[in-house]
Amino acid sequence: MEAGLPAERLTRTVAAPKPGIVHLGLGAFYRAHGAIYTADAIAKSGGDWGIIGVSLQSPTMRDALTPQGGTYMAVELGPEASQPRHIQIIDRVLAAREDPQVVLEAMSDPAIRIVSLTVTEKGYCHEPSTGELNLDHPDIQHDIAQPLPCSAPGYLVRALQARRAAGFAPFTVQSCDNLPDNGRVVRGVVLALAQQIDPDLAGWIAAEGCFPSSMVDRIVPATKPQDIVHVADLIGQGDAAPVLHEPFRQWVIEDDFVAGARPDWQAAGAQMVGDITAYEHMKLRMLNGTHSALAYLGYLAGHETISDAMADARMAALVEQLWQTEIAPTLTPPDGVSLCDYAQALATRYANPQIRHLTWQIAMDGSQKLPQRILGTLNDAMTAGRPCPGLILAVAAWMRYVGGIDENGHVIDVRDPLAARLKALSDGGQTPADKVSALLSVREVFSADQAEALKVPVTAAYQRLLEIGARDSIKEVLA
């Protein structure tokens, strides 16, 4: 047990439900969102929908949860108080790197009817600008040649291959990641990989499989050592893997499952719909887009968290401008939803001082996130002839951020699949215009047409960031 924590370890008090779901990528977000929805659905309507978690990269989560019987505390961080809840829906956790065969066997069990995943944008091994599988990705090259996979698409394809060989129906593949049309994306990479391995398998998956898209929303900060101590103080027991989350949650799911088999998620408050597109665009652009803008500009200005950034009147004003004049005009809201009310609710959530959502954390993997969160909005706005100075500034802030040096000359720990390449491109430019042109040449992020359209305005914004910094640059773009 960690130093300073109670000797008594959190453990299971009720039996886990019989597993019906395997979840790839058992991180904090899913344990604070999908797992809780599923636990609530079982509590309301029953069903064998326990969860087998899979850690694809590291055994850390398996090692933390196994001594606790797979259970953990989910702590709701309201503005005034913390509310802990014991989550006991996870049956067990597997470490894929240690024993991929065990993971495939779990996924191949006909009792498993859903395989869901939260593997982040980079886990799909695709090109974010096109959504297509990157066949040159080393993990994909491995999974084409070897029967024991290492990538998320590889596990999906090889497990579906085993089920087909055994005469079992496919499981439903359910992405829970922040990707536009995530069901289409995961279907595309699965079919592309299956086509490389066995074209007949690809045909079977296309005909028999289901890949519902979903839109997920809940702010879940990364768990820090002091959070583990805080939870121990709350419950009087040691929990090595608690999750902390805001009170708000939303899950919109396309109701398209193999044989209709799924938990009664709507009883737990999820929205089961025929098409999630309007919800997805609203969330990706209004929440994730402004989150990324705050992450890069806020970090450069010295703000550690989103709530810190929102306490800065200038940054809060920028976010309001983004919502009202740059993002909302590109959206068609879902029926019955007010974009103004949605923006007001987001502002309240961002300002919650108990949610210490680090700007550095949100800034991770920007090369994967920028196309969905900001560049799509910019495309639509520029096509319509509307100026977007705030979004342009956010793109320039990303470019300064990935250059690896902040406004005070301190090194930034940039976490991104393309971090080394982005840094080299930035360093290789002699002038601000050279640096911007080099970064716009990254086709995984910017299309050629988009790069040409953005070159002049982003260069101007980047130059101002260098000259006057993030806060004063924001002042200049405020209407």
XYZ file of N, CA, C and O in Angstrom, residues 179-326:
592
model
N -14.211 10.869 -31.378
C -13.926 10.938 -32.808
C -15.238 11.202 -33.527
O -16.266 10.601 -33.187
N -15.244 12.081 -34.521
C -16.476 12.250 -35.278
C -16.837 10.955 -35.997
O -15.982 10.319 -36.600
N -18.118 10.586 -35.879
C -18.606 9.370 -36.535
C -17.710 8.186 -36.182
O -17.232 7.448 -37.047
N -17.485 7.998 -34.875
C -16.492 7.010 -34.440
C -16.852 5.585 -34.850
O -15.961 4.763 -35.060
N -18.130 5.294 -34.995
C -18.510 3.972 -35.475
C -18.045 3.730 -36.902
O -17.542 2.654 -37.232
N -18.203 4.752 -37.732
C -17.737 4.630 -39.120
C -16.219 4.477 -39.173
O -15.684 3.689 -39.957
N -15.519 5.235 -38.323
C -14.055 5.161 -38.314
C -13.589 3.764 -37.942
O -12.752 3.165 -38.628
N -14.132 3.220 -36.837
C -13.658 1.902 -36.402
C -14.100 0.827 -37.394
O -13.352 -0.127 -37.651
N -15.257 0.957 -37.982
C -15.675 0.002 -39.016
C -14.695 0.043 -40.191
O -14.278 -1.010 -40.704
N -14.308 1.254 -40.588
C -13.397 1.381 -41.722
C -12.041 0.752 -41.464
O -11.511 0.039 -42.328
N -11.468 1.002 -40.273
C -10.136 0.435 -40.017
C -10.214 -1.077 -39.831
O -9.308 -1.808 -40.248
N -11.309 -1.570 -39.228
C -11.468 -3.017 -39.062
C -11.595 -3.706 -40.420
O -10.932 -4.725 -40.688
N -12.432 -3.169 -41.278
C -12.609 -3.797 -42.592
C -11.335 -3.710 -43.430
O -10.988 -4.660 -44.143
N -10.634 -2.585 -43.334
C -9.389 -2.458 -44.113
C -8.350 -3.465 -43.650
O -7.645 -4.075 -44.476
N -8.234 -3.654 -42.344
C -7.271 -4.628 -41.832
C -7.722 -6.055 -42.151
O -6.898 -6.895 -42.560
N -9.008 -6.327 -41.993
C -9.514 -7.667 -42.314
C -9.293 -7.995 -43.785
O -8.986 -9.146 -44.137
N -9.431 -7.014 -44.656
C -9.216 -7.227 -46.085
C -7.778 -7.664 -46.359
O -7.530 -8.498 -47.235
N -6.836 -7.134 -45.592
C -5.438 -7.521 -45.747
C -5.185 -8.944 -45.266
O -4.310 -9.643 -45.792
N -5.937 -9.365 -44.264
C -5.720 -10.685 -43.656
C -6.513 -11.773 -44.378
O -5.992 -12.851 -44.675
N -7.802 -11.462 -44.670
C -8.680 -12.471 -45.287
C -9.879 -11.737 -45.878
O -10.779 -11.316 -45.140
N -9.936 -11.561 -47.198
C -11.057 -10.833 -47.801
C -12.418 -11.430 -47.464
O -13.406 -10.685 -47.331
N -12.509 -12.751 -47.322
C -13.796 -13.355 -46.958
C -14.211 -12.943 -45.546
O -15.405 -12.732 -45.273
N -13.229 -12.834 -44.644
C -13.519 -12.358 -43.297
C -14.053 -10.931 -43.352
O -15.032 -10.592 -42.665
N -13.440 -10.088 -44.178
C -13.906 -8.709 -44.304
C -15.346 -8.658 -44.790
O -16.158 -7.862 -44.297
N -15.687 -9.527 -45.734
C -17.060 -9.580 -46.230
C -18.043 -9.994 -45.162
O -19.157 -9.449 -45.057
N -17.662 -10.973 -44.334
C -18.517 -11.444 -43.238
C -18.737 -10.331 -42.211
O -19.862 -10.103 -41.759
N -17.665 -9.623 -41.849
C -17.796 -8.542 -40.869
C -18.693 -7.444 -41.422
O -19.566 -6.907 -40.718
N -18.499 -7.104 -42.703
C -19.309 -6.051 -43.309
C -20.786 -6.422 -43.324
O -21.661 -5.572 -43.110
N -21.079 -7.698 -43.566
C -22.473 -8.135 -43.668
C -23.123 -8.365 -42.315
O -24.316 -8.080 -42.139
N -22.366 -8.872 -41.351
C -22.967 -9.321 -40.095
C -22.683 -8.398 -38.899
O -23.380 -8.447 -37.907
N -21.640 -7.582 -38.986
C -21.223 -6.794 -37.835
C -22.004 -5.507 -37.671
O -22.683 -5.032 -38.584
N -21.914 -4.936 -36.486
C -22.511 -3.638 -36.190
C -21.465 -2.759 -35.513
O -20.698 -3.231 -34.666
N -21.467 -1.488 -35.881
C -20.486 -0.542 -35.382
C -21.196 0.769 -35.016
O -21.023 1.785 -35.693
N -22.008 0.770 -33.972
C -22.747 1.993 -33.639
C -21.824 3.125 -33.204
O -20.876 2.916 -32.453
N -22.111 4.318 -33.695
C -21.390 5.491 -33.218
C -21.967 5.934 -31.882
O -23.130 5.666 -31.558
N -21.151 6.620 -31.099
C -21.647 7.163 -29.831
C -20.959 8.492 -29.553
O -19.856 8.757 -30.038
N -21.643 9.333 -28.798
C -21.087 10.606 -28.352
C -21.026 10.558 -26.837
O -22.026 10.309 -26.165
N -19.829 10.744 -26.289
C -19.619 10.647 -24.847
C -19.223 12.008 -24.304
O -18.534 12.781 -24.971
N -19.659 12.297 -23.088
C -19.311 13.583 -22.485
C -19.304 13.473 -20.968
O -20.327 13.163 -20.355
N -18.158 13.687 -20.408
C -17.972 13.880 -18.971
C -16.522 14.321 -18.776
O -15.623 13.720 -19.375
N -16.301 15.341 -17.998
C -14.939 15.786 -17.730
C -14.348 14.901 -16.634
O -14.902 14.801 -15.530
N -13.235 14.244 -16.971
C -12.581 13.297 -16.061
C -11.092 13.657 -15.999
O -10.315 13.262 -16.869
N -10.678 14.410 -15.000
C -9.255 14.747 -14.900
C -8.415 13.497 -14.627
O -8.891 12.512 -14.059
N -7.148 13.557 -15.021
C -6.228 12.471 -14.689
C -6.079 12.367 -13.175
O -6.012 13.378 -12.471
N -6.058 11.137 -12.659
C -5.918 10.919 -11.222
C -4.468 11.145 -10.795
O -3.543 10.565 -11.361
N -4.298 11.980 -9.796
C -2.959 12.324 -9.306
C -2.742 11.695 -7.927
O -3.707 11.287 -7.265
N -1.497 11.598 -7.469
C -1.239 10.992 -6.156
C -2.025 11.636 -5.030
O -2.521 10.940 -4.126
N -2.178 12.955 -5.065
C -2.939 13.608 -3.999
C -4.424 13.251 -4.044
O -5.106 13.292 -3.022
N -4.927 12.882 -5.243
C -6.318 12.426 -5.341
C -6.489 11.084 -4.641
O -7.524 10.828 -4.011
N -5.493 10.211 -4.751
C -5.551 8.905 -4.090
C -5.595 9.093 -2.571
O -6.362 8.420 -1.864
N -4.829 10.045 -2.082
C -4.855 10.348 -0.645
C -6.211 10.924 -0.249
O -6.786 10.558 0.793
N -6.755 11.810 -1.080
C -8.057 12.414 -0.802
C -9.149 11.353 -0.726
O -9.998 11.374 0.180
N -9.142 10.414 -1.666
C -10.168 9.355 -1.652
C -10.008 8.471 -0.423
O -10.997 8.072 0.204
N -8.779 8.158 -0.045
C -8.553 7.362 1.168
C -9.121 8.070 2.400
O -9.722 7.442 3.280
N -8.974 9.382 2.450
C -9.542 10.142 3.560
C -11.068 10.097 3.542
O -11.720 10.043 4.591
N -11.645 10.100 2.339
C -13.104 10.072 2.216
C -13.691 8.747 2.677
O -14.732 8.718 3.355
N -13.052 7.628 2.301
C -13.677 6.315 2.512
C -13.014 5.501 3.611
O -13.545 4.457 4.006
N -11.844 5.939 4.088
C -11.160 5.195 5.143
C -10.526 3.907 4.676
O -10.171 3.047 5.481
N -10.368 3.758 3.363
C -9.720 2.583 2.777
C -8.776 3.046 1.666
O -8.935 4.140 1.116
N -7.829 2.200 1.312
C -6.918 2.516 0.233
C -7.461 2.062 -1.106
O -7.892 0.914 -1.249
N -7.479 2.961 -2.071
C -7.899 2.652 -3.434
C -6.778 3.102 -4.357
O -6.482 4.296 -4.462
N -6.152 2.156 -5.033
C -5.012 2.489 -5.888
C -5.427 3.075 -7.231
O -4.578 3.593 -7.963
N -6.722 3.019 -7.575
C -7.141 3.463 -8.912
C -8.499 4.152 -8.895
O -9.401 3.800 -9.655
N -8.700 5.158 -8.055
C -9.975 5.884 -8.091
C -10.065 6.746 -9.341
O -9.054 7.046 -9.988
N -11.283 7.137 -9.692
C -11.486 8.120 -10.758
C -12.285 9.278 -10.182
O -13.134 9.091 -9.300
N -11.987 10.477 -10.656
C -12.699 11.671 -10.236
C -13.384 12.269 -11.456
O -12.818 12.265 -12.563
N -14.590 12.767 -11.270
C -15.340 13.262 -12.422
C -16.305 14.358 -11.992
O -16.662 14.483 -10.818
N -16.738 15.127 -12.973
C -17.736 16.160 -12.728
C -19.117 15.518 -12.571
O -19.326 14.350 -12.933
N -20.111 16.265 -12.043
C -21.462 15.701 -11.935
C -22.110 15.412 -13.289
O -22.840 14.432 -13.435
N -21.866 16.247 -14.291
C -22.522 16.103 -15.587
C -22.059 14.838 -16.307
O -20.886 14.465 -16.253
N -22.979 14.207 -17.027
C -22.613 13.127 -17.940
C -23.628 13.062 -19.062
O -24.800 13.419 -18.897
N -23.181 12.611 -20.230
C -24.074 12.410 -21.373
C -23.518 11.296 -22.232
O -22.304 11.175 -22.425
N -24.414 10.466 -22.741
C -24.031 9.401 -23.666
C -25.149 9.260 -24.689
O -26.277 8.905 -24.351
N -24.838 9.573 -25.937
C -25.783 9.428 -27.039
C -25.282 8.287 -27.912
O -24.136 8.308 -28.376
N -26.141 7.289 -28.150
C -25.705 6.040 -28.788
C -26.629 5.697 -29.949
O -27.860 5.712 -29.795
N -26.043 5.376 -31.097
C -26.847 4.843 -32.195
C -27.315 3.439 -31.827
O -26.499 2.584 -31.458
N -28.600 3.213 -31.931
C -29.179 1.941 -31.483
C -29.066 0.900 -32.597
O -30.035 0.558 -33.271
N -27.845 0.386 -32.775
C -27.548 -0.554 -33.864
C -26.586 -1.609 -33.329
O -25.367 -1.459 -33.412
N -27.144 -2.708 -32.787
C -26.360 -3.744 -32.126
C -26.707 -5.104 -32.716
O -27.850 -5.355 -33.111
N -25.712 -5.974 -32.770
C -25.938 -7.319 -33.300
C -27.039 -7.992 -32.489
O -26.966 -8.087 -31.259
N -28.096 -8.434 -33.193
C -29.255 -9.092 -32.565
C -29.922 -8.206 -31.509
O -30.675 -8.700 -30.669
N -29.664 -6.908 -31.540
C -30.264 -5.992 -30.570
C -29.750 -6.163 -29.154
O -30.347 -5.626 -28.208
N -28.636 -6.885 -28.980
C -28.146 -7.213 -27.638
C -27.327 -6.057 -27.073
O -26.260 -5.719 -27.592
N -27.819 -5.469 -25.981
C -27.118 -4.385 -25.285
C -27.754 -4.190 -23.918
O -28.900 -4.590 -23.683
N -27.038 -3.560 -23.003
C -27.656 -3.196 -21.721
C -28.767 -2.168 -21.930
O -28.843 -1.491 -22.964
N -29.607 -2.031 -20.925
C -30.708 -1.062 -20.975
C -30.166 0.315 -20.578
O -30.542 0.893 -19.559
N -29.294 0.834 -21.433
C -28.609 2.081 -21.095
C -29.571 3.259 -20.983
O -29.315 4.185 -20.221
N -30.672 3.230 -21.745
C -31.578 4.361 -21.647
C -32.200 4.460 -20.258
O -32.523 5.557 -19.787
N -32.337 3.313 -19.570
C -32.840 3.351 -18.197
C -31.870 4.062 -17.262
O -32.252 4.537 -16.186
N -30.595 4.125 -17.681
C -29.576 4.814 -16.894
C -29.369 6.254 -17.357
O -28.471 6.937 -16.854
N -30.183 6.698 -18.332
C -30.104 8.085 -18.771
C -29.437 8.311 -20.107
O -29.347 9.454 -20.560
N -28.940 7.251 -20.764
C -28.351 7.424 -22.091
C -29.457 7.700 -23.111
O -30.617 7.332 -22.922
N -29.069 8.346 -24.201
C -30.016 8.637 -25.275
C -29.734 7.680 -26.424
O -28.674 7.723 -27.039
N -30.701 6.811 -26.725
C -30.582 5.872 -27.829
C -31.275 6.487 -29.042
O -32.468 6.781 -29.013
N -30.492 6.716 -30.117
C -31.009 7.463 -31.262
C -30.666 6.740 -32.556
O -29.885 5.789 -32.573
N -31.252 7.222 -33.649
C -30.957 6.657 -34.953
C -29.714 7.251 -35.593
O -29.036 6.599 -36.383
N -29.405 8.516 -35.252
C -28.269 9.210 -35.862
C -27.713 10.198 -34.843
O -28.435 11.069 -34.351
N -26.424 10.067 -34.540
C -25.838 10.930 -33.510
C -25.147 12.159 -34.091
O -24.587 12.958 -33.340
N -25.186 12.345 -35.399
C -24.344 13.347 -36.043
C -24.488 14.732 -35.427
O -23.495 15.411 -35.133
N -25.714 15.198 -35.222
C -25.921 16.552 -34.706
C -25.365 16.685 -33.290
O -24.753 17.703 -32.949
N -25.577 15.665 -32.455
C -25.040 15.700 -31.093
C -23.509 15.709 -31.119
O -22.852 16.432 -30.362
N -22.973 14.901 -31.983
C -21.530 14.724 -32.063
C -20.837 16.011 -32.512
O -19.849 16.455 -31.903
N -21.357 16.633 -33.570
C -20.761 17.870 -34.043
C -20.853 18.964 -32.983
O -19.906 19.735 -32.784
N -21.991 19.036 -32.315
C -22.167 20.039 -31.267
C -21.126 19.863 -30.170
O -20.475 20.828 -29.745
N -20.937 18.641 -29.730
C -20.007 18.395 -28.634
C -18.553 18.549 -29.072
O -17.743 19.199 -28.395
N -18.190 17.956 -30.206
C -16.803 18.023 -30.653
C -16.367 19.466 -30.912
O -15.234 19.851 -30.598
N -17.265 20.261 -31.465
C -16.880 21.619 -31.809
C -17.015 22.577 -30.629
O -16.111 23.382 -30.370
N -18.131 22.506 -29.908
C -18.354 23.477 -28.838
C -17.584 23.126 -27.571
O -17.009 24.002 -26.924
N -17.550 21.843 -27.188
C -16.804 21.463 -25.990
C -15.342 21.170 -26.330
O -14.440 21.863 -25.865
N -15.107 20.161 -27.133
C -13.723 19.755 -27.388
C -12.931 20.839 -28.109
O -11.738 21.026 -27.842
N -13.577 21.571 -29.012
C -12.877 22.631 -29.712
C -12.422 23.740 -28.782
O -11.269 24.196 -28.841
N -13.316 24.186 -27.901
C -12.921 25.240 -26.962
C -11.987 24.706 -25.879
O -11.121 25.437 -25.394
N -12.143 23.432 -25.509
C -11.189 22.820 -24.578
C -9.776 22.886 -25.151
O -8.814 23.234 -24.452
N -9.624 22.524 -26.425
C -8.295 22.560 -27.034
C -7.778 23.991 -27.154
O -6.595 24.258 -26.915
N -8.644 24.930 -27.520
C -8.224 26.327 -27.595
C -7.734 26.808 -26.234
O -6.682 27.461 -26.123
N -8.505 26.488 -25.176
C -8.087 26.868 -23.827
C -6.809 26.151 -23.413
O -5.984 26.712 -22.682
N -6.651 24.917 -23.865
C -5.467 24.148 -23.475
C -4.196 24.816 -23.995
O -3.248 25.046 -23.243
N -4.168 25.135 -25.285
C -2.942 25.693 -25.865
C -2.725 27.144 -25.437
O -1.634 27.515 -24.979
N -3.748 27.972 -25.553
C -3.598 29.369 -25.156
C -3.429 29.490 -23.648
O -2.623 30.286 -23.160
N -4.182 28.689 -22.898
C -4.078 28.732 -21.446
C -2.725 28.274 -20.957
O -2.133 28.884 -20.063
N -2.222 27.195 -21.536
C -0.893 26.721 -21.132
C 0.169 27.780 -21.423
O 1.016 28.078 -20.575
N 0.122 28.362 -22.618
C 1.117 29.375 -22.971
C 1.047 30.578 -22.037
O 2.061 31.214 -21.738
N -0.166 30.889 -21.552
C -0.343 32.027 -20.659
C -0.066 31.691 -19.201
O -0.182 32.555 -18.337
N 0.256 30.417 -18.922
C 0.616 30.036 -17.559
C -0.502 29.484 -16.722
O -0.354 29.335 -15.505
N -1.641 29.141 -17.339
C -2.768 28.588 -16.587
C -2.648 27.071 -16.520
O -2.568 26.401 -17.552
N -2.687 26.524 -15.313
C -2.486 25.091 -15.130
C -3.719 24.278 -15.479
O -3.613 23.167 -15.998
N -4.906 24.802 -15.189
C -6.141 24.048 -15.390
C -7.142 24.851 -16.215
O -7.006 26.069 -16.387
N -8.180 24.157 -16.697
C -9.254 24.825 -17.428
C -9.985 25.815 -16.524
O -10.336 26.925 -16.954
N -10.225 25.444 -15.274
C -10.909 26.382 -14.375
C -10.048 27.618 -14.122
O -10.572 28.736 -14.002
N -8.733 27.454 -14.044
C -7.847 28.610 -13.926
C -7.988 29.517 -15.159
O -8.048 30.750 -15.040
N -8.003 28.901 -16.334
C -8.121 29.687 -17.562
C -9.460 30.426 -17.610
O -9.523 31.597 -18.015
N -10.533 29.773 -17.175
C -11.850 30.412 -17.201
C -11.960 31.519 -16.164
O -12.830 32.397 -16.267
N -11.121 31.487 -15.155
C -11.096 32.583 -14.174
C -10.395 33.821 -14.736
O -10.461 34.895 -14.120
N -9.725 33.674 -15.856
C -9.095 34.777 -16.568
C -10.162 35.383 -17.489
O -10.601 34.755 -18.453
N -10.586 36.597 -17.178
C -11.715 37.194 -17.895
C -11.474 37.258 -19.397
O -12.407 37.106 -20.195
N -10.235 37.455 -19.788
C -9.932 37.563 -21.213
C -10.139 36.225 -21.913
O -10.700 36.155 -23.023
N -9.703 35.154 -21.267
C -9.871 33.828 -21.877
C -11.341 33.412 -21.881
O -11.815 32.798 -22.840
N -12.052 33.733 -20.800
C -13.486 33.423 -20.767
C -14.221 34.163 -21.880
O -15.130 33.611 -22.515
N -13.816 35.411 -22.147
C -14.443 36.178 -23.221
C -14.144 35.558 -24.583
O -15.008 35.536 -25.481
N -12.926 35.040 -24.759
C -12.598 34.375 -26.022
C -13.484 33.160 -26.239
O -14.000 32.938 -27.338
N -13.666 32.361 -25.200
C -14.498 31.166 -25.324
C -15.928 31.553 -25.711
O -16.549 30.914 -26.568
N -16.463 32.592 -25.092
C -17.811 33.044 -25.442
C -17.864 33.471 -26.907
O -18.838 33.164 -27.616
N -16.837 34.172 -27.372
C -16.817 34.567 -28.776
C -16.743 33.349 -29.692
O -17.431 33.292 -30.725
N -15.928 32.381 -29.330
C -15.847 31.162 -30.139
C -17.212 30.503 -30.252
O -17.648 30.113 -31.345
N -17.892 30.342 -29.116
C -19.200 29.694 -29.142
C -20.203 30.472 -29.996
O -20.882 29.910 -30.846
N -20.294 31.766 -29.764
C -21.381 32.543 -30.348
C -21.175 32.869 -31.816
O -22.114 32.754 -32.612
N -19.957 33.285 -32.196
C -19.774 33.815 -33.551
C -18.940 32.940 -34.477
O -18.979 33.134 -35.696
N -18.184 31.976 -33.908
C -17.307 31.183 -34.769
C -17.743 29.723 -34.883
O -17.585 29.119 -35.939
